[in-house]
PDB file of C-alpha atoms in Angstrom:
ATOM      1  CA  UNK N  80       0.813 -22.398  -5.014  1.00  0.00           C
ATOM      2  CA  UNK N  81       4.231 -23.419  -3.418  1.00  0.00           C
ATOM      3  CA  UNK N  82       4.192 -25.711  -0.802  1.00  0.00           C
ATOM      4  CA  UNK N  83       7.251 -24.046   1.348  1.00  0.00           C
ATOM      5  CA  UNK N  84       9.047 -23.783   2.965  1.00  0.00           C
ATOM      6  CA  UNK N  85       9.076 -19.891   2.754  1.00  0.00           C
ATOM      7  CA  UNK N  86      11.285 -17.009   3.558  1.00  0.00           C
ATOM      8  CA  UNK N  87       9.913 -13.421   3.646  1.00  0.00           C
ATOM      9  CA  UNK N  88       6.218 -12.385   4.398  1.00  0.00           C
ATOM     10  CA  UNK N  89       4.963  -9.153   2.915  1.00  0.00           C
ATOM     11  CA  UNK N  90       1.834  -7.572   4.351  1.00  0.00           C
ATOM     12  CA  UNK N  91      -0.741  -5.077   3.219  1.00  0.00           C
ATOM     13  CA  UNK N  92      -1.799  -2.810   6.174  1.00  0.00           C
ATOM     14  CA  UNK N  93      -5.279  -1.933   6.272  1.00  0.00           C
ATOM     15  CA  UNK N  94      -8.084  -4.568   6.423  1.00  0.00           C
ATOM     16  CA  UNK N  95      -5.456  -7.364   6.417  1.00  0.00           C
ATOM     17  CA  UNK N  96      -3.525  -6.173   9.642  1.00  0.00           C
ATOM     18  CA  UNK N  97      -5.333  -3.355  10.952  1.00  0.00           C
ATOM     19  CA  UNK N  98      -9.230  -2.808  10.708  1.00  0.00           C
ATOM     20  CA  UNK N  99      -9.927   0.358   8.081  1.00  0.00           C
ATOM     21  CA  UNK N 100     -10.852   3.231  10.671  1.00  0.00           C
ATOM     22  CA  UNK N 101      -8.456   3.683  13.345  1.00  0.00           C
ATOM     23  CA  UNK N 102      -7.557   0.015  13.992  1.00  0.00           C
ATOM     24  CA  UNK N 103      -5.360  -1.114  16.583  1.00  0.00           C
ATOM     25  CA  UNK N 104      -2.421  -3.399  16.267  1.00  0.00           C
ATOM     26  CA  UNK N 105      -3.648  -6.545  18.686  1.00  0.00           C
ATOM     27  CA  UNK N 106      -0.751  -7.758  21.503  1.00  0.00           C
ATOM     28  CA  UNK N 107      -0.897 -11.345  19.502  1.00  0.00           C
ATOM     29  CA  UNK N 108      -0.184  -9.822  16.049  1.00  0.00           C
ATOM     30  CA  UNK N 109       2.525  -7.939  17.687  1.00  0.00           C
ATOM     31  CA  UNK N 110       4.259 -11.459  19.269  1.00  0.00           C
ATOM     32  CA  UNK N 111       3.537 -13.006  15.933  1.00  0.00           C
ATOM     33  CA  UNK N 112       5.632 -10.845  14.120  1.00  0.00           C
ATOM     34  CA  UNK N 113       8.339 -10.816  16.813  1.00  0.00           C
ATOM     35  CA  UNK N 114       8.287 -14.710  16.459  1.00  0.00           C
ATOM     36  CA  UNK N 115       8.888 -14.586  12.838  1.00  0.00           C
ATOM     37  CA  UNK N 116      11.471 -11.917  13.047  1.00  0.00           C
ATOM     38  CA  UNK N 117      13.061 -13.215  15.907  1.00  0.00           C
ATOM     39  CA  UNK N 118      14.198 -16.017  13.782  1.00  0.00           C
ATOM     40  CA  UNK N 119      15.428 -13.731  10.855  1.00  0.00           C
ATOM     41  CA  UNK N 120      12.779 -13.992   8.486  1.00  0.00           C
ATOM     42  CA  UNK N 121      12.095 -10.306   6.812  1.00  0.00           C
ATOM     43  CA  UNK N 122       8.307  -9.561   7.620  1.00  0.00           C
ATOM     44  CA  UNK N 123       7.857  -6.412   5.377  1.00  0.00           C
ATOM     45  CA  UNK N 124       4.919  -3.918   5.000  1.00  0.00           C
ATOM     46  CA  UNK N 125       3.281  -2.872   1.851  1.00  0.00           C
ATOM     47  CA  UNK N 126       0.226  -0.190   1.365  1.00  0.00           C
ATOM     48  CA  UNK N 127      -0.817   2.359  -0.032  1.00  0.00           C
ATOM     49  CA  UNK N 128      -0.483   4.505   2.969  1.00  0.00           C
ATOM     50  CA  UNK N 129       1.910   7.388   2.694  1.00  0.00           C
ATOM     51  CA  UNK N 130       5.348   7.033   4.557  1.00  0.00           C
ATOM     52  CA  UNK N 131       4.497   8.735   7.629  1.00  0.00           C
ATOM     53  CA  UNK N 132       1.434   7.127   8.717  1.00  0.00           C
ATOM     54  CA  UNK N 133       2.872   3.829   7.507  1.00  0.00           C
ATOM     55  CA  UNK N 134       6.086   3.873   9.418  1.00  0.00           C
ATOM     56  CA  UNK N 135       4.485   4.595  12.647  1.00  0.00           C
ATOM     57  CA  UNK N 136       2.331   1.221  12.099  1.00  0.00           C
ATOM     58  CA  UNK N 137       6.124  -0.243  10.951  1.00  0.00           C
ATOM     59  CA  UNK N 138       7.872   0.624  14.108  1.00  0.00           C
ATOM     60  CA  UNK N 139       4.249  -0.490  16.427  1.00  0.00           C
ATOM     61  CA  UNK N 140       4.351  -3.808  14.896  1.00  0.00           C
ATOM     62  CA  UNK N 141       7.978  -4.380  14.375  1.00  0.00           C
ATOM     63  CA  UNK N 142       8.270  -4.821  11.152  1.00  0.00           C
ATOM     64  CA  UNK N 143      11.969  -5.986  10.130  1.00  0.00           C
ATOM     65  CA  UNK N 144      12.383  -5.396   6.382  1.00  0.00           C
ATOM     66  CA  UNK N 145      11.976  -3.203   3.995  1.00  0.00           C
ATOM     67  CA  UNK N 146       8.436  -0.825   4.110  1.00  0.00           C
ATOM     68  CA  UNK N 147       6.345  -0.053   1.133  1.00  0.00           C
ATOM     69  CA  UNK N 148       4.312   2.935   0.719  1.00  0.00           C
ATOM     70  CA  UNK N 149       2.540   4.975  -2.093  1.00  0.00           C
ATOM     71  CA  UNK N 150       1.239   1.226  -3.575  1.00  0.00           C
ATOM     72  CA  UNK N 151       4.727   0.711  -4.258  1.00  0.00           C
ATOM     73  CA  UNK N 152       6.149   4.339  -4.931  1.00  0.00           C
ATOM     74  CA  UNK N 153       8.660   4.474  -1.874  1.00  0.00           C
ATOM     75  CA  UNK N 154      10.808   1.882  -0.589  1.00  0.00           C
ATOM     76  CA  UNK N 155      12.022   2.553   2.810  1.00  0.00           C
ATOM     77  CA  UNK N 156      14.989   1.183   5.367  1.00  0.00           C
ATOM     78  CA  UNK N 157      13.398  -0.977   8.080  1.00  0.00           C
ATOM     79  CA  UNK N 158      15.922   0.846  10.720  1.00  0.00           C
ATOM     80  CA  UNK N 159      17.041   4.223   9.427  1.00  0.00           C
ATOM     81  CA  UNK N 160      13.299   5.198   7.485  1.00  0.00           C
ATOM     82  CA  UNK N 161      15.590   6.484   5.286  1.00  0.00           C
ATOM     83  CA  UNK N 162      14.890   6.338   1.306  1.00  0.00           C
ATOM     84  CA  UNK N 163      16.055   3.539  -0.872  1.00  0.00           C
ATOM     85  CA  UNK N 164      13.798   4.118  -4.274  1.00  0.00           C
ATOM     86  CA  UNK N 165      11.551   6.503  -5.050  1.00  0.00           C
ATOM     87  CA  UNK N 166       9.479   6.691  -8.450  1.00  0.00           C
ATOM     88  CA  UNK N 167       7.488  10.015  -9.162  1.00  0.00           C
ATOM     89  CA  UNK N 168       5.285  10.996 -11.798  1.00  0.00           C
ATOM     90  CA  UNK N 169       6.742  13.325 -14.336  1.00  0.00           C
ATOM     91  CA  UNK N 170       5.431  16.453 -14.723  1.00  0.00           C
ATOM     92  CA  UNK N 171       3.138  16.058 -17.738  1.00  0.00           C
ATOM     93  CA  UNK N 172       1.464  12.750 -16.508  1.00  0.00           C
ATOM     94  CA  UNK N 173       1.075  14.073 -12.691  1.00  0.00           C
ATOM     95  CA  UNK N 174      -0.858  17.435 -14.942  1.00  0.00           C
ATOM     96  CA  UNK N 175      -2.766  15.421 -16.905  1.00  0.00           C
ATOM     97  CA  UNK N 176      -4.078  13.719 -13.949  1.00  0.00           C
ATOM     98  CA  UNK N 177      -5.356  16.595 -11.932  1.00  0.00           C
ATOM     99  CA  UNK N 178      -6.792  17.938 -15.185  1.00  0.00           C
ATOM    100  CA  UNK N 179      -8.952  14.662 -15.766  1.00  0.00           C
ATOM    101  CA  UNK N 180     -10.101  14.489 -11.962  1.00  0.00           C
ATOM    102  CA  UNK N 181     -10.534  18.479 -11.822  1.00  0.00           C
ATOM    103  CA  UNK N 182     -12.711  17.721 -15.481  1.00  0.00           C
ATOM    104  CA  UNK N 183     -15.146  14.963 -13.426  1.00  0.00           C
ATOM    105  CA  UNK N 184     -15.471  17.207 -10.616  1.00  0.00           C
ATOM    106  CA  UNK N 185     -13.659  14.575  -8.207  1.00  0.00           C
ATOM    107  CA  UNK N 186     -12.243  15.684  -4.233  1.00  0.00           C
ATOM    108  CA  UNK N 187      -8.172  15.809  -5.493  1.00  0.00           C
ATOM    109  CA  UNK N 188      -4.986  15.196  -3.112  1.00  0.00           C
ATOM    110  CA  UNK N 189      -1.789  15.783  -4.630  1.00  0.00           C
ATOM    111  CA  UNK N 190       1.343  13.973  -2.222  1.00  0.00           C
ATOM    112  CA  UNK N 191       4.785  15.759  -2.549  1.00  0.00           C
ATOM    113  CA  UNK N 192       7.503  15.097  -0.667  1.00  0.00           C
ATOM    114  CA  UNK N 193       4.432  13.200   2.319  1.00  0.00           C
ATOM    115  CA  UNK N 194       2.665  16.069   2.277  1.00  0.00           C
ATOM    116  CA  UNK N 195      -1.236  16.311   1.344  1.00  0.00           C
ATOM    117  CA  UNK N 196      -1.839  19.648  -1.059  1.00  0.00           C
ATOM    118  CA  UNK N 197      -5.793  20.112  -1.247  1.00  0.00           C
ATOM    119  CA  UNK N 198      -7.763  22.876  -3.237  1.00  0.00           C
ATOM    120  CA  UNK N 199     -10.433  22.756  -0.313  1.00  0.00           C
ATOM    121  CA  UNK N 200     -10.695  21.431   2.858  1.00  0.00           C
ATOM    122  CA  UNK N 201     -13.820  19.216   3.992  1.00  0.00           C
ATOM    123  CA  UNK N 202     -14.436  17.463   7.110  1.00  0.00           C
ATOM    124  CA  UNK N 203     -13.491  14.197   5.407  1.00  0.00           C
ATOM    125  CA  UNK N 204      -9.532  15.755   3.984  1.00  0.00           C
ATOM    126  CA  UNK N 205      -9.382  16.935   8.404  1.00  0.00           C
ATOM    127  CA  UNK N 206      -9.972  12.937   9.325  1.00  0.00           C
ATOM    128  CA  UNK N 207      -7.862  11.738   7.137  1.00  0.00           C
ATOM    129  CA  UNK N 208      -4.841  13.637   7.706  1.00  0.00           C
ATOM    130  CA  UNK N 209      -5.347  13.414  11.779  1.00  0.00           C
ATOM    131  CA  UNK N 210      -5.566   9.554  11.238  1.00  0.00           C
ATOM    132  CA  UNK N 211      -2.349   9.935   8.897  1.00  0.00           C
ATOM    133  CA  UNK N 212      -0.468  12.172  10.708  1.00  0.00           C
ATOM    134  CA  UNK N 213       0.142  13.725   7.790  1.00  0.00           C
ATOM    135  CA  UNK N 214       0.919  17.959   6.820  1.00  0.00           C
ATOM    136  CA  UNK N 215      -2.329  18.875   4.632  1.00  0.00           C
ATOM    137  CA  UNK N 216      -1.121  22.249   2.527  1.00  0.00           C
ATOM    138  CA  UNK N 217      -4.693  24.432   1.077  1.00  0.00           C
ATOM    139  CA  UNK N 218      -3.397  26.015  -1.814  1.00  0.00           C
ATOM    140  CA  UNK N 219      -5.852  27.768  -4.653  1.00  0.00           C
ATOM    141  CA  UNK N 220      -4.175  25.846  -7.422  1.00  0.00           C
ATOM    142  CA  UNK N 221      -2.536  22.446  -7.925  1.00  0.00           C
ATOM    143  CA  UNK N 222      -1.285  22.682 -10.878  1.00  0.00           C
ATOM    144  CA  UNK N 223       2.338  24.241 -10.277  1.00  0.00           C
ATOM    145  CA  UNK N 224       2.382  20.904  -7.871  1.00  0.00           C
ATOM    146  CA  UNK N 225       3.146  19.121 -11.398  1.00  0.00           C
ATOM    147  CA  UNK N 226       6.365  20.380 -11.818  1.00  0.00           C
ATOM    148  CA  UNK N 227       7.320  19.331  -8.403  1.00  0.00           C
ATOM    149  CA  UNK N 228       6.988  15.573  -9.748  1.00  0.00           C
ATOM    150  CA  UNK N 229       3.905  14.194  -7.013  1.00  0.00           C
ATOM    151  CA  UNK N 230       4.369  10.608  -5.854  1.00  0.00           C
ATOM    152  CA  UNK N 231       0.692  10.467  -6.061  1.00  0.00           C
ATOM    153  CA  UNK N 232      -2.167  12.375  -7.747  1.00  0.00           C
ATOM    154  CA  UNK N 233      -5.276  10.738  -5.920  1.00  0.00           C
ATOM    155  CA  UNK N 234      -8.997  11.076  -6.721  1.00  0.00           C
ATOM    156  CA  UNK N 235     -11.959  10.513  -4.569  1.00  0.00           C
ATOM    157  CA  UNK N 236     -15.132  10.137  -5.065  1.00  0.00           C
ATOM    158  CA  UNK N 237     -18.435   8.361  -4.125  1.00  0.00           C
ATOM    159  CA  UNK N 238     -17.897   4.437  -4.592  1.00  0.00           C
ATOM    160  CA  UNK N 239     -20.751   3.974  -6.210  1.00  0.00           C
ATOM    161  CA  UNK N 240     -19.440   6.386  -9.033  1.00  0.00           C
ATOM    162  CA  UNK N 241     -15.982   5.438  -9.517  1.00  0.00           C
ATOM    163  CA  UNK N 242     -15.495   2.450 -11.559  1.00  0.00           C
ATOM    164  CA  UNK N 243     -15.625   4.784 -14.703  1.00  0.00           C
ATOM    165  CA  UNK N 244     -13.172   7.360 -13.571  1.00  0.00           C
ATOM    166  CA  UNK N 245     -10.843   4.570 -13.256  1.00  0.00           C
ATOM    167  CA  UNK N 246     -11.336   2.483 -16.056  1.00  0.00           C
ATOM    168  CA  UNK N 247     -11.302   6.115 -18.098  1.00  0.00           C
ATOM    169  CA  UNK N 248      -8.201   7.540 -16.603  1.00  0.00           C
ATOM    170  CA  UNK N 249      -6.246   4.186 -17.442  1.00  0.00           C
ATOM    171  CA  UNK N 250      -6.623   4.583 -20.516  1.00  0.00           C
ATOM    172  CA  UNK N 251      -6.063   8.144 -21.197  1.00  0.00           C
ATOM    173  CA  UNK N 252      -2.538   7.670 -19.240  1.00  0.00           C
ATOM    174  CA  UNK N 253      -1.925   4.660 -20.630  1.00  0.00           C
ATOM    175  CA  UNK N 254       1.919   2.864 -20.042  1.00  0.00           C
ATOM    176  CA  UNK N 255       2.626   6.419 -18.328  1.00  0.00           C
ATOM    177  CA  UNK N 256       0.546   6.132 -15.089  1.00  0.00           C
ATOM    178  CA  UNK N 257       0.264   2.696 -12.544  1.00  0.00           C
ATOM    179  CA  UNK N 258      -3.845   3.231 -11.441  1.00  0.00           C
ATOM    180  CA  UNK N 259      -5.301   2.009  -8.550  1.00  0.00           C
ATOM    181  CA  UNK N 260      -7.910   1.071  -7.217  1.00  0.00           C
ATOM    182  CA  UNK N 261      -7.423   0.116  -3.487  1.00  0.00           C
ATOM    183  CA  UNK N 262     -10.599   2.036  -1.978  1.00  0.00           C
ATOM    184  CA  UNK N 263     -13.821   2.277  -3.351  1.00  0.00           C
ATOM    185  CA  UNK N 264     -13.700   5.946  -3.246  1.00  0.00           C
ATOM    186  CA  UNK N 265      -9.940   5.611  -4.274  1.00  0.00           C
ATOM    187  CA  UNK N 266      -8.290   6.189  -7.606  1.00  0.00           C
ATOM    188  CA  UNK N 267      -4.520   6.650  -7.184  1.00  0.00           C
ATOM    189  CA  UNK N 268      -2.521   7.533  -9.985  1.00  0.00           C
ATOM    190  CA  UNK N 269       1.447   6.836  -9.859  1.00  0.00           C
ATOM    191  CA  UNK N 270       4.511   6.472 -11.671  1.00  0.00           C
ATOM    192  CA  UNK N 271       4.431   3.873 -14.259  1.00  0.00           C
ATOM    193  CA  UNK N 272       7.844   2.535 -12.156  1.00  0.00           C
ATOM    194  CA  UNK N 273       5.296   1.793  -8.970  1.00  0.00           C
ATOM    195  CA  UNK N 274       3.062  -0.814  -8.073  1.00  0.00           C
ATOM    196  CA  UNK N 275       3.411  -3.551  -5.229  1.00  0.00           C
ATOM    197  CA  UNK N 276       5.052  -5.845  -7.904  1.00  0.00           C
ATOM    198  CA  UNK N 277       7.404  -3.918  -9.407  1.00  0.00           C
ATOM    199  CA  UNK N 278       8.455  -3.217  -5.663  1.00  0.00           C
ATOM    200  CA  UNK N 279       8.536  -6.912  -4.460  1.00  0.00           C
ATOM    201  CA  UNK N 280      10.448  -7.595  -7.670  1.00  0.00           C
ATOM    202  CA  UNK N 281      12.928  -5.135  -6.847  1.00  0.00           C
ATOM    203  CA  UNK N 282      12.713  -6.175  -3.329  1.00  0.00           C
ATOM    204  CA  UNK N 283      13.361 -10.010  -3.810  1.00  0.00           C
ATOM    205  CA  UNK N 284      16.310  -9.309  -5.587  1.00  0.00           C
ATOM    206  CA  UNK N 285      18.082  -7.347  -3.106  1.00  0.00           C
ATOM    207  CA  UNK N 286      17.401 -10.460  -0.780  1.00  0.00           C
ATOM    208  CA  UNK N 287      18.306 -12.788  -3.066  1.00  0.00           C
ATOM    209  CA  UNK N 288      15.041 -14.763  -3.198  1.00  0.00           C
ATOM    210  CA  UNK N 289      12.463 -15.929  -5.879  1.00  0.00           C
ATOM    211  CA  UNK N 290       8.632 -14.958  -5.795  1.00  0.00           C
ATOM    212  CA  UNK N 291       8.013 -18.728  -4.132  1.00  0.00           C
ATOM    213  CA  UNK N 292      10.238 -18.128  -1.555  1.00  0.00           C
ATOM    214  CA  UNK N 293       7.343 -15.128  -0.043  1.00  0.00           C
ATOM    215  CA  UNK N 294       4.648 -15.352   1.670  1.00  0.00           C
ATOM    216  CA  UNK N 295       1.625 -12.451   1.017  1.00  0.00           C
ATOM    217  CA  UNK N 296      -1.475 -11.189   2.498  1.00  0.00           C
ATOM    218  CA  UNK N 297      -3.797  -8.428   1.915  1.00  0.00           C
ATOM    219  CA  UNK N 298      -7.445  -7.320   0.726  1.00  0.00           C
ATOM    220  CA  UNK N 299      -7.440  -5.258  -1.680  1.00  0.00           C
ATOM    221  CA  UNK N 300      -7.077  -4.482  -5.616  1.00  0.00           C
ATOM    222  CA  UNK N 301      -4.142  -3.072  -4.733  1.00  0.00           C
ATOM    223  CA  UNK N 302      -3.139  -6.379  -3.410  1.00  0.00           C
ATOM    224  CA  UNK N 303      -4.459  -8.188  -6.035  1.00  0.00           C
ATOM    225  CA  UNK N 304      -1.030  -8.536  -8.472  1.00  0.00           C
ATOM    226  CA  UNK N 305       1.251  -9.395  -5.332  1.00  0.00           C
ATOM    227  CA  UNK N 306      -1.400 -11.949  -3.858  1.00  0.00           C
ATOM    228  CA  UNK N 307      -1.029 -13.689  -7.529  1.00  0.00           C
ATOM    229  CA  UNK N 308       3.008 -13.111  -7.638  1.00  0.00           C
ATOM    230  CA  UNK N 309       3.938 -14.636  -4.515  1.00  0.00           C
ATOM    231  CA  UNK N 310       4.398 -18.404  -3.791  1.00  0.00           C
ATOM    232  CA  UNK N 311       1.526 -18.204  -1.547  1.00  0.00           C
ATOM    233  CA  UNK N 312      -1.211 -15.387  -1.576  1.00  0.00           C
ATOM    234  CA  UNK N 313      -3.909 -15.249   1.135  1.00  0.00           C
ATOM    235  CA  UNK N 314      -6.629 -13.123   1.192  1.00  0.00           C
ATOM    236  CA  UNK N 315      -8.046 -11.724   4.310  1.00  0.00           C
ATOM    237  CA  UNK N 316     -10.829 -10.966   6.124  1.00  0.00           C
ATOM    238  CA  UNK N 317     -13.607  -9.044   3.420  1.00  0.00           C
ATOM    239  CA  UNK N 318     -11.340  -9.086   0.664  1.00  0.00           C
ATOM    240  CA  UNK N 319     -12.395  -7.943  -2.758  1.00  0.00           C
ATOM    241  CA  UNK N 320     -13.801 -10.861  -4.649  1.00  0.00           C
ATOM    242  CA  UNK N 321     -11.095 -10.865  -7.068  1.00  0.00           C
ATOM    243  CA  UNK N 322      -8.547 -10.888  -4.634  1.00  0.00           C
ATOM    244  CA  UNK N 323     -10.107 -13.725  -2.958  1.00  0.00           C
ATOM    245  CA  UNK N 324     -10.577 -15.788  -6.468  1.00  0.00           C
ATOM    246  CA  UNK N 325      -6.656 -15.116  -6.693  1.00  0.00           C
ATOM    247  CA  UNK N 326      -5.708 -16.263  -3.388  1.00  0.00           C
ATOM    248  CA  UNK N 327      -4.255 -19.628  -2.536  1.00  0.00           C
ATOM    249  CA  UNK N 328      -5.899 -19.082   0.609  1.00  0.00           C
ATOM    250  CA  UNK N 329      -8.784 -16.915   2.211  1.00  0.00           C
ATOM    251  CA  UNK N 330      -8.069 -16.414   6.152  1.00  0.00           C
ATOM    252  CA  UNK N 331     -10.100 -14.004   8.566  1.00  0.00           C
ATOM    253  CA  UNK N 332      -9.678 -11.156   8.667  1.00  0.00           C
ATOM    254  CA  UNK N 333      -7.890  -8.304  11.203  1.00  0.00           C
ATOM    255  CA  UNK N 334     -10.926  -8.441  14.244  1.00  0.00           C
ATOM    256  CA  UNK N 335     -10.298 -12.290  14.429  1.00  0.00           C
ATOM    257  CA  UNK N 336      -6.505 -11.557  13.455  1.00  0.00           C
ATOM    258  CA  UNK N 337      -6.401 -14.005  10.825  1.00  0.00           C
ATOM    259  CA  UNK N 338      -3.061 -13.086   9.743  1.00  0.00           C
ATOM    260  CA  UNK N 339      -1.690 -13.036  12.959  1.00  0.00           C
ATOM    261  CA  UNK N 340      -2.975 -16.767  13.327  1.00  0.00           C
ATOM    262  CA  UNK N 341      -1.354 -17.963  10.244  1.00  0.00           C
ATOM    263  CA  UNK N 342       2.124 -16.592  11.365  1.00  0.00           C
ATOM    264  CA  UNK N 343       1.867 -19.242  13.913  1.00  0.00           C
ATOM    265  CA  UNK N 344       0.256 -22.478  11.997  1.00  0.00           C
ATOM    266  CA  UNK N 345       3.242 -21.402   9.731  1.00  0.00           C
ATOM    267  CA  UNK N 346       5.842 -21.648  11.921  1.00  0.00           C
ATOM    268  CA  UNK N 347       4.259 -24.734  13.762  1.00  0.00           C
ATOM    269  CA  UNK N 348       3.632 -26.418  10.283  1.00  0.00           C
ATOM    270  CA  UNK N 349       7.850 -25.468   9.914  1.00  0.00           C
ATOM    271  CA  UNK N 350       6.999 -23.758   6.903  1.00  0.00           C
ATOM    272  CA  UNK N 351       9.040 -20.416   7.275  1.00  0.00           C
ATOM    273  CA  UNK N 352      13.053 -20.336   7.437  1.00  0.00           C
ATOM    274  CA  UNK N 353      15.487 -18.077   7.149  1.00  0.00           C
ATOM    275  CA  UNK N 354      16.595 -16.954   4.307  1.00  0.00           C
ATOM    276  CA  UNK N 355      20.100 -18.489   2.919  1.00  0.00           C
TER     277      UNK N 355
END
């Protein structure tokens, strides 16, 4: 763990900033992350939320730096919410993946271009993409989607069940997938190129920095590689238990706005600065 000072923060979205169902962005986490971008310190945003649904919660929270979506997948400008990188699945891999969740009999959403292509529709698919604001596209087969290079084939299915698809599916794809697990229903399959590391890598050297120089939070396995990676890691709130065994720190989580608290020990403590 480095003891500071630091110079970019990097946050996870759900159950580290927001609650998981329809959680609202608090009026003290808002002024916490004005204070710390205020004073030029890049606050970024990394989940595996596509872009649309995560650059609304961006622009609510003001967010200054660089967003993350698709666990990694797509960097986007904090101002324009333009593209900077982009990493797909080629077609063989994205193929291979609908074939082995099609095989278990898993719920499949295939994410081209931010929209959601389904082969059926269920109550669950209709929550998900109100809460996203996202397109969802029924179409009777997702295979042709392959060719179109997904940024994301994801399975779901019950929790309880899903440890094996995931553990199976990594190995089948080997080097030629990133899988993850950030749900318990969850199993996201993306290009080998993704991954909330292999972003903040390429992030921190377009600012110039080191992995001590950031500050992380989140929750999840997703999170679990960045919260190790950066110079300090918390874990928040009811964080997976390898996540918290990872973390320098475990803070509350989003209904006691942990993180939100921590921005301002931080900058009390003088512990964040601009970057050089």
């Amino acid at each position: 763990m480095s003891n500071g000072p630091f110079s970019a923060i990097v946050s996870d979205i759900d159950g580290t900033l927001l609650t998981r169902v329809n959680g609202n962005i608090s009026p003290r986490l808002k002024a916490a992350v004005a204070e710390v971008a205020s004073r030029g310190i890049p606050f970024s945003l990394s989940t595996g939320r596509m872009r649309r649904s995560a650059w609304i919660v961006h622009q609510e929270i003001g967010a200054n730096a660089t967003m993350f979506c698709y666990q990694g997948a797509m960097a986007v400008d904090a101002e324009t919410n333009t593209l900077l990188r982009h990493e797909r699945l080629d077609e063989s891999t994205a193929a291979a993946a609908i074939q082995f969740f099609k095989g278990r009999g898993l719920d499949i959403r295939v994410y081209v271009d931010d929209d959601v292509f389904v082969s059926h529709q269920n109550e669950e698919d209709f929550d998900y993409a109100q809460r996203n604001h996202a397109k969802l596209v029924k179409v009777n087969d997702l295979f042709p989607l392959a060719k179109r290079e997904p940024t994301v084939v994801l399975g779901i299915s019950p929790p309880s069940e899903m440890e094996p698809h995931v553990n199976d599916i990594a190995r089948l794809l080997g080097s030629s997938a990133e899988v993850t697990h950030s749900l318990p229903h969850f199993c996201e399959v993306g290009s080998p190129r993704a991954g909330k590391v292999r972003a903040l890598c390429w992030l921190a050297d377009r600012q110039g920095l080191e992995p001590s120089d950031y500050i992380t939070f989140g929750d999840g396995l997703g999170d679990l590689e960045m919260i190790r990676w950066a110079g300090r890691g918390y874990a928040v709130g009811n964080a997976h238990p390898m996540v918290i065994d990872a973390a320098d720190e475990h803070i509350p989580g989003p209904d006691s706005e942990g993180v939100a608290l921590e921005l301002g020990r931080l900058s009390r403590d003088g512990l964040l600065k601009r970057p050089v």
